[in-house]
Coordinates of N, CA and C in Angstrom, one line a residue:
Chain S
X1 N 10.9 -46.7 36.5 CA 10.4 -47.8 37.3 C 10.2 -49.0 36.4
X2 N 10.4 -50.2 36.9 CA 10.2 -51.7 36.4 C 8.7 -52.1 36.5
X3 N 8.1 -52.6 35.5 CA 7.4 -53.0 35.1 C 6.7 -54.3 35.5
X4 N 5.7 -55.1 35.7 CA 5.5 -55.8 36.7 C 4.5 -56.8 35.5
X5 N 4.7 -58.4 35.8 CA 3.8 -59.2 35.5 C 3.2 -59.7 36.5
X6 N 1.4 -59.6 36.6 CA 0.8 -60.7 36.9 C -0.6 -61.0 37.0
X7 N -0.8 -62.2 37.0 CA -2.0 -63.2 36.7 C -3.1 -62.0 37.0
X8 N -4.0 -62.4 36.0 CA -5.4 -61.5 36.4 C -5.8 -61.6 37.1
X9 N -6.1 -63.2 37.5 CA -7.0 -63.8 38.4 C -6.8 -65.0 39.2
X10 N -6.8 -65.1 40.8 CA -6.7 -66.0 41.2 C -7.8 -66.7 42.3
X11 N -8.0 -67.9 42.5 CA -8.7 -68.1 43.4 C -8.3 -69.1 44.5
X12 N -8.4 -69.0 45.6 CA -8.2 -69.5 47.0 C -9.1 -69.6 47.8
X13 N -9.1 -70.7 48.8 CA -10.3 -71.4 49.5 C -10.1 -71.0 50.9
X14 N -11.0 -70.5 51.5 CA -10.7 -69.8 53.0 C -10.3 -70.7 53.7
X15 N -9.3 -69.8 54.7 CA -8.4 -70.3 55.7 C -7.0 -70.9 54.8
X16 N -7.1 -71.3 53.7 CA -6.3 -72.0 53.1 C -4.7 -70.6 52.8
X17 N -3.4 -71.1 52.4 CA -2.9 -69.6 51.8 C -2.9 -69.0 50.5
X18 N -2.9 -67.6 50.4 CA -3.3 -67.3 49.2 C -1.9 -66.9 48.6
X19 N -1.3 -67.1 48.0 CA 0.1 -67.1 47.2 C 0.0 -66.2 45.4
X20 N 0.3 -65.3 45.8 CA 0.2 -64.1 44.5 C 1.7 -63.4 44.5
X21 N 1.9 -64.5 42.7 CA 3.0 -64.2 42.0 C 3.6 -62.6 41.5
X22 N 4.2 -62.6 41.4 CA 4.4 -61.1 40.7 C 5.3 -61.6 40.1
X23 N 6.0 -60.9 38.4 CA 7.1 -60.9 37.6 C 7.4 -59.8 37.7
X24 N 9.0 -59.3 37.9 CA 9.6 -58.3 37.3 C 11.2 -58.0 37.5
X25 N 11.2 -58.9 35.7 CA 12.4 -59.4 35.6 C 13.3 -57.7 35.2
X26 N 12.6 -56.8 35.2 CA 13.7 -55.9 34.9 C 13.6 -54.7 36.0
X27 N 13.7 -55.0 37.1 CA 14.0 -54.5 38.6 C 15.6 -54.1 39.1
X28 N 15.6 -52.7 39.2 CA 16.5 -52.3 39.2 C 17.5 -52.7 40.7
X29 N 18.8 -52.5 40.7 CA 19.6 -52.7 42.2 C 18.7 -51.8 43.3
X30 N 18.3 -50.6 42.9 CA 17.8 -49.8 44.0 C 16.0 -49.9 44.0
X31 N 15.3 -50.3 43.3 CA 14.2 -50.5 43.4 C 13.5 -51.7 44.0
X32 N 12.6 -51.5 45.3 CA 11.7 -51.9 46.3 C 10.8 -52.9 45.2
X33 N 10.2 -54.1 46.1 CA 8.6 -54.2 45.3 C 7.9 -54.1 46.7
X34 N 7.1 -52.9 46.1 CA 5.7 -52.9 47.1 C 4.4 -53.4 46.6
X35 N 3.3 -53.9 47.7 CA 1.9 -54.5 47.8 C 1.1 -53.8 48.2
X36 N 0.1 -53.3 47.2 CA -1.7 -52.7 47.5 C -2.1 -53.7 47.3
X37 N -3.7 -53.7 48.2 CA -4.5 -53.9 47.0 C -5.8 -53.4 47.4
X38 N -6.7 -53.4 46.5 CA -7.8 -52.3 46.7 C -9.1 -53.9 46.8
X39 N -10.1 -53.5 48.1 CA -11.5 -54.0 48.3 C -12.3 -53.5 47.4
X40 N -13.2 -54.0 47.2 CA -14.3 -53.4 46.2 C -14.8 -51.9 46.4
X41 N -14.8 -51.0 45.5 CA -14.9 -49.6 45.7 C -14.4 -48.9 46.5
X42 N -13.5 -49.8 47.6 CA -12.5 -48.6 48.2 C -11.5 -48.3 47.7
X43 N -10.7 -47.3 48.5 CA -9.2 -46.9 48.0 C -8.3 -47.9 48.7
X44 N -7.3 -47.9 47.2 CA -6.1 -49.0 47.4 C -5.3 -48.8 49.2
X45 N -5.2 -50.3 49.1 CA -4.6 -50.2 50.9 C -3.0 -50.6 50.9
X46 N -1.7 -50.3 51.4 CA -0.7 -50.3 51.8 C -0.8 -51.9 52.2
X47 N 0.3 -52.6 51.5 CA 0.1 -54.2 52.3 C 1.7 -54.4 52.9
X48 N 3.2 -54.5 52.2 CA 4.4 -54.4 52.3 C 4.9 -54.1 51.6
X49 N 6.1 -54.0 51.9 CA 7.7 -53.7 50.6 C 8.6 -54.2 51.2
X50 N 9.1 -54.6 50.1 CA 11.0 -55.3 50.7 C 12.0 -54.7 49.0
X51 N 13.1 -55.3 49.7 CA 14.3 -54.8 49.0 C 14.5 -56.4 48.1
X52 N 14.9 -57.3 48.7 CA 15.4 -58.3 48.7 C 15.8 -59.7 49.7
X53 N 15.3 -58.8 50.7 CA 15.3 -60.3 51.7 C 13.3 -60.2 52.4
X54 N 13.8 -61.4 52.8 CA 11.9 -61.4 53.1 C 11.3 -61.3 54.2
X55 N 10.3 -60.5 54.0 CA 9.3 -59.6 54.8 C 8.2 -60.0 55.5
X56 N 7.5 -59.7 56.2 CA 6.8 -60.1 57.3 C 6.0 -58.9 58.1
X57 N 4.8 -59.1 58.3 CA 3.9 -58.1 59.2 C 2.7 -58.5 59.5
X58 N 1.8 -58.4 60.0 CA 0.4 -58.6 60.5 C -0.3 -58.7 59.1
X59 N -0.3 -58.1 58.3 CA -1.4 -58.9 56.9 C -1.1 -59.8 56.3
X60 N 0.1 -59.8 56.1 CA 1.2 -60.9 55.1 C 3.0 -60.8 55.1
X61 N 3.3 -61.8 54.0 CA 4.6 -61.9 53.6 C 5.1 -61.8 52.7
X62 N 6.3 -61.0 52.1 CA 6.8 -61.1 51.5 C 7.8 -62.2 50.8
X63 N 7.8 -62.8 49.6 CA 8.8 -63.9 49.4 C 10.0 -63.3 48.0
X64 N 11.0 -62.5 48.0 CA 11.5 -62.2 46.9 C 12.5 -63.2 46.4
X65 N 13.2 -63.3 45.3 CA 13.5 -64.5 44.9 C 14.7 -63.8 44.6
X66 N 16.1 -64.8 44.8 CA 17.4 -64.4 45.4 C 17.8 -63.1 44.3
X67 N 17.5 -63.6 42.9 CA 17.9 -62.9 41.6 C 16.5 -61.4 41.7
X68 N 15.8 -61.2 42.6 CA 14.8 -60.1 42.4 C 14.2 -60.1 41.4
X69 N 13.8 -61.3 40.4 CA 12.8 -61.4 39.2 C 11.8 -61.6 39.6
X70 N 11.3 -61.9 40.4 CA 10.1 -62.1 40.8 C 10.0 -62.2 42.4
X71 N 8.6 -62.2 42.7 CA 8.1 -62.4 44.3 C 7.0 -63.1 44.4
X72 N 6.6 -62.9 45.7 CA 5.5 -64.0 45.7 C 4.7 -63.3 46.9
X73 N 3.4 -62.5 47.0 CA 2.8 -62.0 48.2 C 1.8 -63.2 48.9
X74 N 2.0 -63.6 50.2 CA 1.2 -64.8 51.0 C 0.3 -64.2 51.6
X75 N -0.4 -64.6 51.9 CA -1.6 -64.3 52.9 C -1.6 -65.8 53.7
X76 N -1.2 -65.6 55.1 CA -0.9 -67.4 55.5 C -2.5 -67.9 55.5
X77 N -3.6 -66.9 56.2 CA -4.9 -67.7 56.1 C -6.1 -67.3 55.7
X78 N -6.2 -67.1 54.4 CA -6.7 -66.2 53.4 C -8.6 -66.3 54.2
X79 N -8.9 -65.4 54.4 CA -10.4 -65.0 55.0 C -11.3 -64.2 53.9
X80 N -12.6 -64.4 53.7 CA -13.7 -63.9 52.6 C -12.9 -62.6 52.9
X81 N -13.0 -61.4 53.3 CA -12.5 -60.3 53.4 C -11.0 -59.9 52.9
X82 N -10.2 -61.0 52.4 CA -9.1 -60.6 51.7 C -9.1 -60.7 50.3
X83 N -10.9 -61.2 49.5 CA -11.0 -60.9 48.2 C -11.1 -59.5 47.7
X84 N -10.1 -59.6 46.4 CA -9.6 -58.0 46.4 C -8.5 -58.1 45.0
X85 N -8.5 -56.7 44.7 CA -7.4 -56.9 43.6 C -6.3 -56.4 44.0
X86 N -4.8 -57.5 44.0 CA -4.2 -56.8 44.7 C -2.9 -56.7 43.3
X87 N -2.3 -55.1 43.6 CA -1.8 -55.1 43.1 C 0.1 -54.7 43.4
X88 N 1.0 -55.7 42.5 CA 2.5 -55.2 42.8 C 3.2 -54.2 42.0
X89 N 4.4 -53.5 42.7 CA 4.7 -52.1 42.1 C 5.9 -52.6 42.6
X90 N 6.9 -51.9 41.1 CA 8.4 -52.3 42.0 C 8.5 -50.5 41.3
X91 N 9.5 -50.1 42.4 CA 10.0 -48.3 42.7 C 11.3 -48.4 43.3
X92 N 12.2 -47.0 43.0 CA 12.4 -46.5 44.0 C 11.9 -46.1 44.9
X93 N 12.2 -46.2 46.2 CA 11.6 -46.2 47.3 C 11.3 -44.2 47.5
X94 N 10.0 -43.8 47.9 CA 10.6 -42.5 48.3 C 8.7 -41.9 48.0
X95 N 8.3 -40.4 48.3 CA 7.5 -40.0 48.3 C 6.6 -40.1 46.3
X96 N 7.2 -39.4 46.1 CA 7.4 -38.8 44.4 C 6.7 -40.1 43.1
X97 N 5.3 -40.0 43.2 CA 4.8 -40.9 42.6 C 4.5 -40.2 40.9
X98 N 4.9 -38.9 41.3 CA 4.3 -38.1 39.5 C 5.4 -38.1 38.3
X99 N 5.4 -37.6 38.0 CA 6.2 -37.1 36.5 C 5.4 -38.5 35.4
X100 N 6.3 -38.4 35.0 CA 6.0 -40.1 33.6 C 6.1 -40.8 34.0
X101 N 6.3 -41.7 35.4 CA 6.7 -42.7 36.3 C 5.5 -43.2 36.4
X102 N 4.2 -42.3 36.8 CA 3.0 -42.1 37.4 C 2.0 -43.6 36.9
X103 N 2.0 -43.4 35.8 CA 1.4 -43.8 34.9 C 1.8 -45.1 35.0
X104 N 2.7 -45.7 35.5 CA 3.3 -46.9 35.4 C 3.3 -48.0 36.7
X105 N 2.5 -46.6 37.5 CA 2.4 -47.4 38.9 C 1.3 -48.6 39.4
X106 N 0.1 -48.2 38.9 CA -1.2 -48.9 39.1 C -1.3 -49.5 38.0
X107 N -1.0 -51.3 37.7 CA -1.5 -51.9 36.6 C -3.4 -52.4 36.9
X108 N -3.4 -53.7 36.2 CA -4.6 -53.9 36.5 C -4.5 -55.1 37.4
X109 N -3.4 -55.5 38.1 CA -3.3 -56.2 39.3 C -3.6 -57.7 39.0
X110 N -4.0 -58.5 40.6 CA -4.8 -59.3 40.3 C -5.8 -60.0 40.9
X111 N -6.8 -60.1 40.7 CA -8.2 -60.3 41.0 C -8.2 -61.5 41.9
X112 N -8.2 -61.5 43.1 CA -8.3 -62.6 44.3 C -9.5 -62.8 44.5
X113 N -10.3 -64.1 44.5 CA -11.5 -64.7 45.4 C -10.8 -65.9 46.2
X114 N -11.6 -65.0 47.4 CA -11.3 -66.2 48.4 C -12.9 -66.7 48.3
X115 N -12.7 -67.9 48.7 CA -14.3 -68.7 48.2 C -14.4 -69.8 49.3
X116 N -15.9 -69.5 50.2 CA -16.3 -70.7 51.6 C -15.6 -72.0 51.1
Chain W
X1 N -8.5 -40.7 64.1 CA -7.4 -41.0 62.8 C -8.5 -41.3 61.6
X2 N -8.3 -39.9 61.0 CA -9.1 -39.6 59.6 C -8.2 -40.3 58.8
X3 N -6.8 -40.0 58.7 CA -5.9 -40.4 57.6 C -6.3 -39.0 55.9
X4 N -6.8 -39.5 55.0 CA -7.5 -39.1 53.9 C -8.7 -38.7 53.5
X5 N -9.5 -37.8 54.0 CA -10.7 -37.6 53.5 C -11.4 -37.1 52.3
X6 N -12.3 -37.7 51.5 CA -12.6 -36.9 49.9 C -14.0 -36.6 49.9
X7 N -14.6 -35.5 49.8 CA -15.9 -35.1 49.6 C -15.9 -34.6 48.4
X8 N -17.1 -34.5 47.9 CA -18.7 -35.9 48.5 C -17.8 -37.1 47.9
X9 N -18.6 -38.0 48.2 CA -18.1 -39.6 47.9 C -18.8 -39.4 46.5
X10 N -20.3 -39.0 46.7 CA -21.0 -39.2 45.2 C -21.3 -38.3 45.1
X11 N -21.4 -37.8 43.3 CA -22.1 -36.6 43.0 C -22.4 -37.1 41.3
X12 N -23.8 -36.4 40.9 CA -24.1 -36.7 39.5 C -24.1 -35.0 39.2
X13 N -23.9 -35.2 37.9 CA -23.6 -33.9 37.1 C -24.2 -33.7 35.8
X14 N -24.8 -32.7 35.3 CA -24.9 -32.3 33.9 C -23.6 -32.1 33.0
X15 N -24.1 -32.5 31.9 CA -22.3 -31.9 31.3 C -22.4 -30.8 30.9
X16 N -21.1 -30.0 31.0 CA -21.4 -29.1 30.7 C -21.2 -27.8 32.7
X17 N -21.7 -28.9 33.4 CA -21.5 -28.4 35.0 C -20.3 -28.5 35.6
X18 N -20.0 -27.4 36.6 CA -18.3 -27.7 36.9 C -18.7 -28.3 38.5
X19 N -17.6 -28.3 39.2 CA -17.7 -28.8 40.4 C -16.2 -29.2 40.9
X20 N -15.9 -29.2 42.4 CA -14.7 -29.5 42.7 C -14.8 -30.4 44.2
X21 N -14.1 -31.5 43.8 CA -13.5 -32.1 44.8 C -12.3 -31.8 45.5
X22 N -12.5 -32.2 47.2 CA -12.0 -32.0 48.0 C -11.1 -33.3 48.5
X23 N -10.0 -32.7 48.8 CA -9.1 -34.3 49.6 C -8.6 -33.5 50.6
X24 N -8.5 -33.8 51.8 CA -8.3 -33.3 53.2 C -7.0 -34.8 53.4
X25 N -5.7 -34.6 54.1 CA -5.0 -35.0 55.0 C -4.5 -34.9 56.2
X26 N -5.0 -35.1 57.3 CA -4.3 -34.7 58.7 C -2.8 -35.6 59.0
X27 N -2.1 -35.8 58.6 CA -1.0 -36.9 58.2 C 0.6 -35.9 58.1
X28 N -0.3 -34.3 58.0 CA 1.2 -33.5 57.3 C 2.0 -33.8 56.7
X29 N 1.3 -34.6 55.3 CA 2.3 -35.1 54.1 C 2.5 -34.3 53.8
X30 N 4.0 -34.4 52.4 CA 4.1 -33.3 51.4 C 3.3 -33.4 49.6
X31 N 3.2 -34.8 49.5 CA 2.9 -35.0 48.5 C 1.3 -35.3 48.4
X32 N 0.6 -34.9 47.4 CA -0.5 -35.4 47.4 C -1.3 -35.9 45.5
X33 N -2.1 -36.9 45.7 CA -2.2 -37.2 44.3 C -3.6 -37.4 44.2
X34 N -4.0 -36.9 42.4 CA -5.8 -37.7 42.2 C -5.5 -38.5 41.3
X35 N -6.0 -39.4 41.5 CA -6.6 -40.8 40.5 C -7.7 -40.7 39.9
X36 N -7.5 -41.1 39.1 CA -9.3 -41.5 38.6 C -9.1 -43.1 38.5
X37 N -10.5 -44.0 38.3 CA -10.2 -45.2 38.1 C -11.3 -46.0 37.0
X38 N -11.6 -46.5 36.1 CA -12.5 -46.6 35.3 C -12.6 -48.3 35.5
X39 N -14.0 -48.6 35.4 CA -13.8 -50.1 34.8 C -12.9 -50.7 34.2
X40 N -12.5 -51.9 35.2 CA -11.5 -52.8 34.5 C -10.1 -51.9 34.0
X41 N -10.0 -51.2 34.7 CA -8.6 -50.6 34.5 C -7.8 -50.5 35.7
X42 N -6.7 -49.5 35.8 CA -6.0 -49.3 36.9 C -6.3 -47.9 37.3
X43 N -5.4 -47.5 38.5 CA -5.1 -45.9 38.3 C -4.4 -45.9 38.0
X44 N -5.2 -44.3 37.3 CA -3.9 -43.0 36.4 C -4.3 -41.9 37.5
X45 N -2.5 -41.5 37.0 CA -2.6 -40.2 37.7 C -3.2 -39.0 36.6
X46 N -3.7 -38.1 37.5 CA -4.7 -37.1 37.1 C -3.3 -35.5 37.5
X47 N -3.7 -35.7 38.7 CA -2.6 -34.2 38.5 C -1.9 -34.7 39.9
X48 N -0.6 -34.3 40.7 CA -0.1 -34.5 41.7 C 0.2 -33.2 42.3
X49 N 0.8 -32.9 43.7 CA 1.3 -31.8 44.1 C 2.6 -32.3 45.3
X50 N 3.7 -31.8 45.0 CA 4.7 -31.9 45.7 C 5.2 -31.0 47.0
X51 N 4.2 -30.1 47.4 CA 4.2 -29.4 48.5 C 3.3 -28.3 48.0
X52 N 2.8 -27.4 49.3 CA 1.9 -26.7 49.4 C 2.6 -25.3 48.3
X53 N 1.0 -25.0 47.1 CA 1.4 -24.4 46.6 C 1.8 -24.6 45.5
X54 N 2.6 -25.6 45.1 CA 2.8 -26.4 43.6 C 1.9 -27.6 43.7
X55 N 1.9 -28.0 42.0 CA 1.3 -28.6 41.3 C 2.0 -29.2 39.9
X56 N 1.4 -30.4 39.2 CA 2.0 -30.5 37.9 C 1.1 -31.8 37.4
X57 N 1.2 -32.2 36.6 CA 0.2 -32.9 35.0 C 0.7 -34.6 35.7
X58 N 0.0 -35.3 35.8 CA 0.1 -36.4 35.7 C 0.0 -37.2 34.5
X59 N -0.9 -38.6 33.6 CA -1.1 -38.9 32.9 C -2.1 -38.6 32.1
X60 N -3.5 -38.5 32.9 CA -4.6 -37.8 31.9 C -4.8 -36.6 32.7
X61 N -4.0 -35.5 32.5 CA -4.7 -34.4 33.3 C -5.9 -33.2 32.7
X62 N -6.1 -33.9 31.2 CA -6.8 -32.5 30.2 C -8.3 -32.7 31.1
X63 N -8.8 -31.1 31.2 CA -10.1 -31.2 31.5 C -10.4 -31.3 32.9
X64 N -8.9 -31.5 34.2 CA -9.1 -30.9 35.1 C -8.4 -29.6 36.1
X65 N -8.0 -29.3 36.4 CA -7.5 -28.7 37.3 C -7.3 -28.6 38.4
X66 N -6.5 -28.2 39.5 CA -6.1 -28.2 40.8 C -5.7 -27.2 41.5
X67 N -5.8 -27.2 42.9 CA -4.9 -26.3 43.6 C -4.8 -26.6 45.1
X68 N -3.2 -26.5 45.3 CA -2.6 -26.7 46.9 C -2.3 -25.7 47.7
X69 N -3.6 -24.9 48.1 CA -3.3 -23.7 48.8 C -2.6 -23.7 49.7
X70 N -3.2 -24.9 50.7 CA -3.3 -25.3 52.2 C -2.6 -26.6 52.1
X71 N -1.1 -27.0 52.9 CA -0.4 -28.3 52.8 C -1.4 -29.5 53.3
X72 N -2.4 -29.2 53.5 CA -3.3 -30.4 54.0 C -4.9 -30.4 53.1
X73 N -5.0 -30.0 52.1 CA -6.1 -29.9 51.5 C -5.5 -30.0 49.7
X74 N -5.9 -30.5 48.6 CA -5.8 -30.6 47.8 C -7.0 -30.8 47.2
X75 N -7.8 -29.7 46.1 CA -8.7 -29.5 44.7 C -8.2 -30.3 44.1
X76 N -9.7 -30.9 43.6 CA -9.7 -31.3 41.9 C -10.7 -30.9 41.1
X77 N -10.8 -30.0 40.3 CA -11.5 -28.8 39.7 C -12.0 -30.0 38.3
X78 N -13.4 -30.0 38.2 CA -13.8 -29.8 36.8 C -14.6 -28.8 36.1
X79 N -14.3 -27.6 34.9 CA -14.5 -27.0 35.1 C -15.8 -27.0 34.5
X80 N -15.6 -27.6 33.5 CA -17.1 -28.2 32.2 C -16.7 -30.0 31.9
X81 N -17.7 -30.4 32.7 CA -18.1 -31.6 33.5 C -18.2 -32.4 31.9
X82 N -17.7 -33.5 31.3 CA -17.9 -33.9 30.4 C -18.3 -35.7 30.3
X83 N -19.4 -36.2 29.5 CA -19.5 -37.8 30.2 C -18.1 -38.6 30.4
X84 N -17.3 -38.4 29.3 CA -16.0 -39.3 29.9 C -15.2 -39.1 31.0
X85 N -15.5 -37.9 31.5 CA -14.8 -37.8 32.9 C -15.9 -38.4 34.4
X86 N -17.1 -39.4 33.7 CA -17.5 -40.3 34.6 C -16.5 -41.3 35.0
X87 N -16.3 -41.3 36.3 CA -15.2 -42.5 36.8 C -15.5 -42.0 38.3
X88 N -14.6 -42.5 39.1 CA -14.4 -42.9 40.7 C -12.8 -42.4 40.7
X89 N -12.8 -41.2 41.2 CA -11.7 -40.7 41.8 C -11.0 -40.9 43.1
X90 N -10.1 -41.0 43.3 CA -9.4 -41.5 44.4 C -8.1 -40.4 45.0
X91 N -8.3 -40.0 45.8 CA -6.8 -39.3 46.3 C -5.9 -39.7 46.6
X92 N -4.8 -39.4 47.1 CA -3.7 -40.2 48.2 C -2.7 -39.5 48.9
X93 N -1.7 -39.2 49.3 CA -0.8 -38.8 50.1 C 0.2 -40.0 50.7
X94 N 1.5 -38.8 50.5 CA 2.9 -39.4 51.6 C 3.5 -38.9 51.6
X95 N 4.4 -38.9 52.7 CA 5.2 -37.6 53.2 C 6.4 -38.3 52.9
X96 N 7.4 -36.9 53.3 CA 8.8 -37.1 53.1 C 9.7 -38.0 54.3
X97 N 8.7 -37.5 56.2 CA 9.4 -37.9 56.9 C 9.5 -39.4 57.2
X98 N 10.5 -40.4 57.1 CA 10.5 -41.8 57.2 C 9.6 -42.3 56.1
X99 N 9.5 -43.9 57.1 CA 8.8 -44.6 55.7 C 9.3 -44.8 54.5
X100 N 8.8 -45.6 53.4 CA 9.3 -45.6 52.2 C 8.5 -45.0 51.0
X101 N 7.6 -44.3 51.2 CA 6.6 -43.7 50.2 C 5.4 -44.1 50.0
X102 N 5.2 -44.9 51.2 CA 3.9 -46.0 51.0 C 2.6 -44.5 51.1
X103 N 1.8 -45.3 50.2 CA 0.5 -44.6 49.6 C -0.5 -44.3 50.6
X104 N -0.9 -43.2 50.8 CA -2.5 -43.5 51.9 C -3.6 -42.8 50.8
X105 N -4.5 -43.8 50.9 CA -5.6 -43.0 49.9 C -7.0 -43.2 50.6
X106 N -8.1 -42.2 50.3 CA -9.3 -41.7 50.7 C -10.1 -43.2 50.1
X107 N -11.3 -43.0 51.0 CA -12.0 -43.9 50.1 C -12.9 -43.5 48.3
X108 N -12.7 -42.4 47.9 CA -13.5 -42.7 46.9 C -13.8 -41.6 46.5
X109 N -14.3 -41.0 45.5 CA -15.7 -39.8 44.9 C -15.9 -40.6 43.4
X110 N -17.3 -41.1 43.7 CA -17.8 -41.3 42.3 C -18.7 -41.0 41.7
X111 N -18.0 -40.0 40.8 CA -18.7 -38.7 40.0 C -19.4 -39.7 38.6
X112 N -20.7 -38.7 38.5 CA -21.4 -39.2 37.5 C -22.0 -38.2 36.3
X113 N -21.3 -38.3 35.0 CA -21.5 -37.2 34.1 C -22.7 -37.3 33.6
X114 N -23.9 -36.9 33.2 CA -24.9 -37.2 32.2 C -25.1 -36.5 31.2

């Protein structure tokens, strides 16, 4: 699995959008990037995944960029409740998170405040 | 809609004391995983299980144990409770059928060694 850059920390002003970059320039033809991200002391939450074209659902959007080096996860109207660390994961798509891959899946993301 | 359940959420421990966490799925996944999560880190995997009955080593698995009796229940055994294994464990689960392997995880057990 590919390896992922991004920013520790960002901050965004409610209602406003929250735009969280991801790098990961060495993303394979068959590898997804998917979006967690974890609220304070809970367990990490499912946000999207796409392949290569861009994505859409009730929390957010996905923006992948034509070459898949990078993406960009939106939040169109970022609310105090979407401060969080959120973190990107590029995979093959599929159940099977263990072996030596494991280890590679949860970085240290990146730290969102949304701020009144 | 339980999704992932982990008991207890909290527990403090002597070292040296064992104890075992619980992760419950009503979801009929196949796979299921523990995390641990430390300050300012990420998760690691701890041990995973690929259907009921197997098991195998994730990234830091020394010092715990497991077992997938039941396709909907997944142990995480400590057997002699040591302070570095203070952290906030996390479960998760996903199944084979559809979907693309997206993660469902419990809220929490944050175990405290002394």
């Amino acid at each position: 699995d590919a390896k992922t850059t991004q920013p520790p920390s960002m901050d965004c002003a409610e209602g406003r959008a929250a735009n969280l970059p991801c790098n990961h320039s060495t993303i394979s033809g068959n590898e997804y990037v998917y979006w967690y991200r974890q609220i304070h002391s809970q367990g990490p939450q499912y946000i999207i995944h796409g392949l290569k074209n861009n994505e859409t659902n009730e929390m957010a959007s996905l923006i992948i960029t034509e070459d898949r080096k990078s993406s960009t996860l939106i939040l169109p109207h970022a609310t105090l409740r979407d401060t969080a660390v959120y973190y990107c994961i590029v995979r093959v798509p599929g159940p099977n998170y263990g072996g030596s891959q494991g280890n590679l899946i949860f970085g240290k993301g990146t730290k969102l405040s949304v701020k009144p | 809609n339980a999704g992932v359940t982990q008991t207890p959420k909290f527990r403090v421990l002597k070292t040296g004391q064992s104890m075992t966490l619980l992760c419950a799925q009503d979801m009929n996944h196949e796979y299921m995983y523990w995390y641990r999560q430390d300050p300012g880190m990420g998760l690691r995997l701890i041990h995973y299980s690929v259907g009921e009955g197997t098991t195998a080593k994730g990234e830091v698995p020394d010092g715990y144990n497991v077992s997938r009796l039941k396709k909907q229940n997944f142990l995480l055994g400590l057997e002699s409770a040591a302070p570095s294994q203070t952290s906030v464990y996390f479960c998760a689960s996903t199944g084979l059928a559809g979907g693309y392997g997206e993660l469902f995880f419990g809220e929490g057990s944050r175990l405290t060694v002394l």
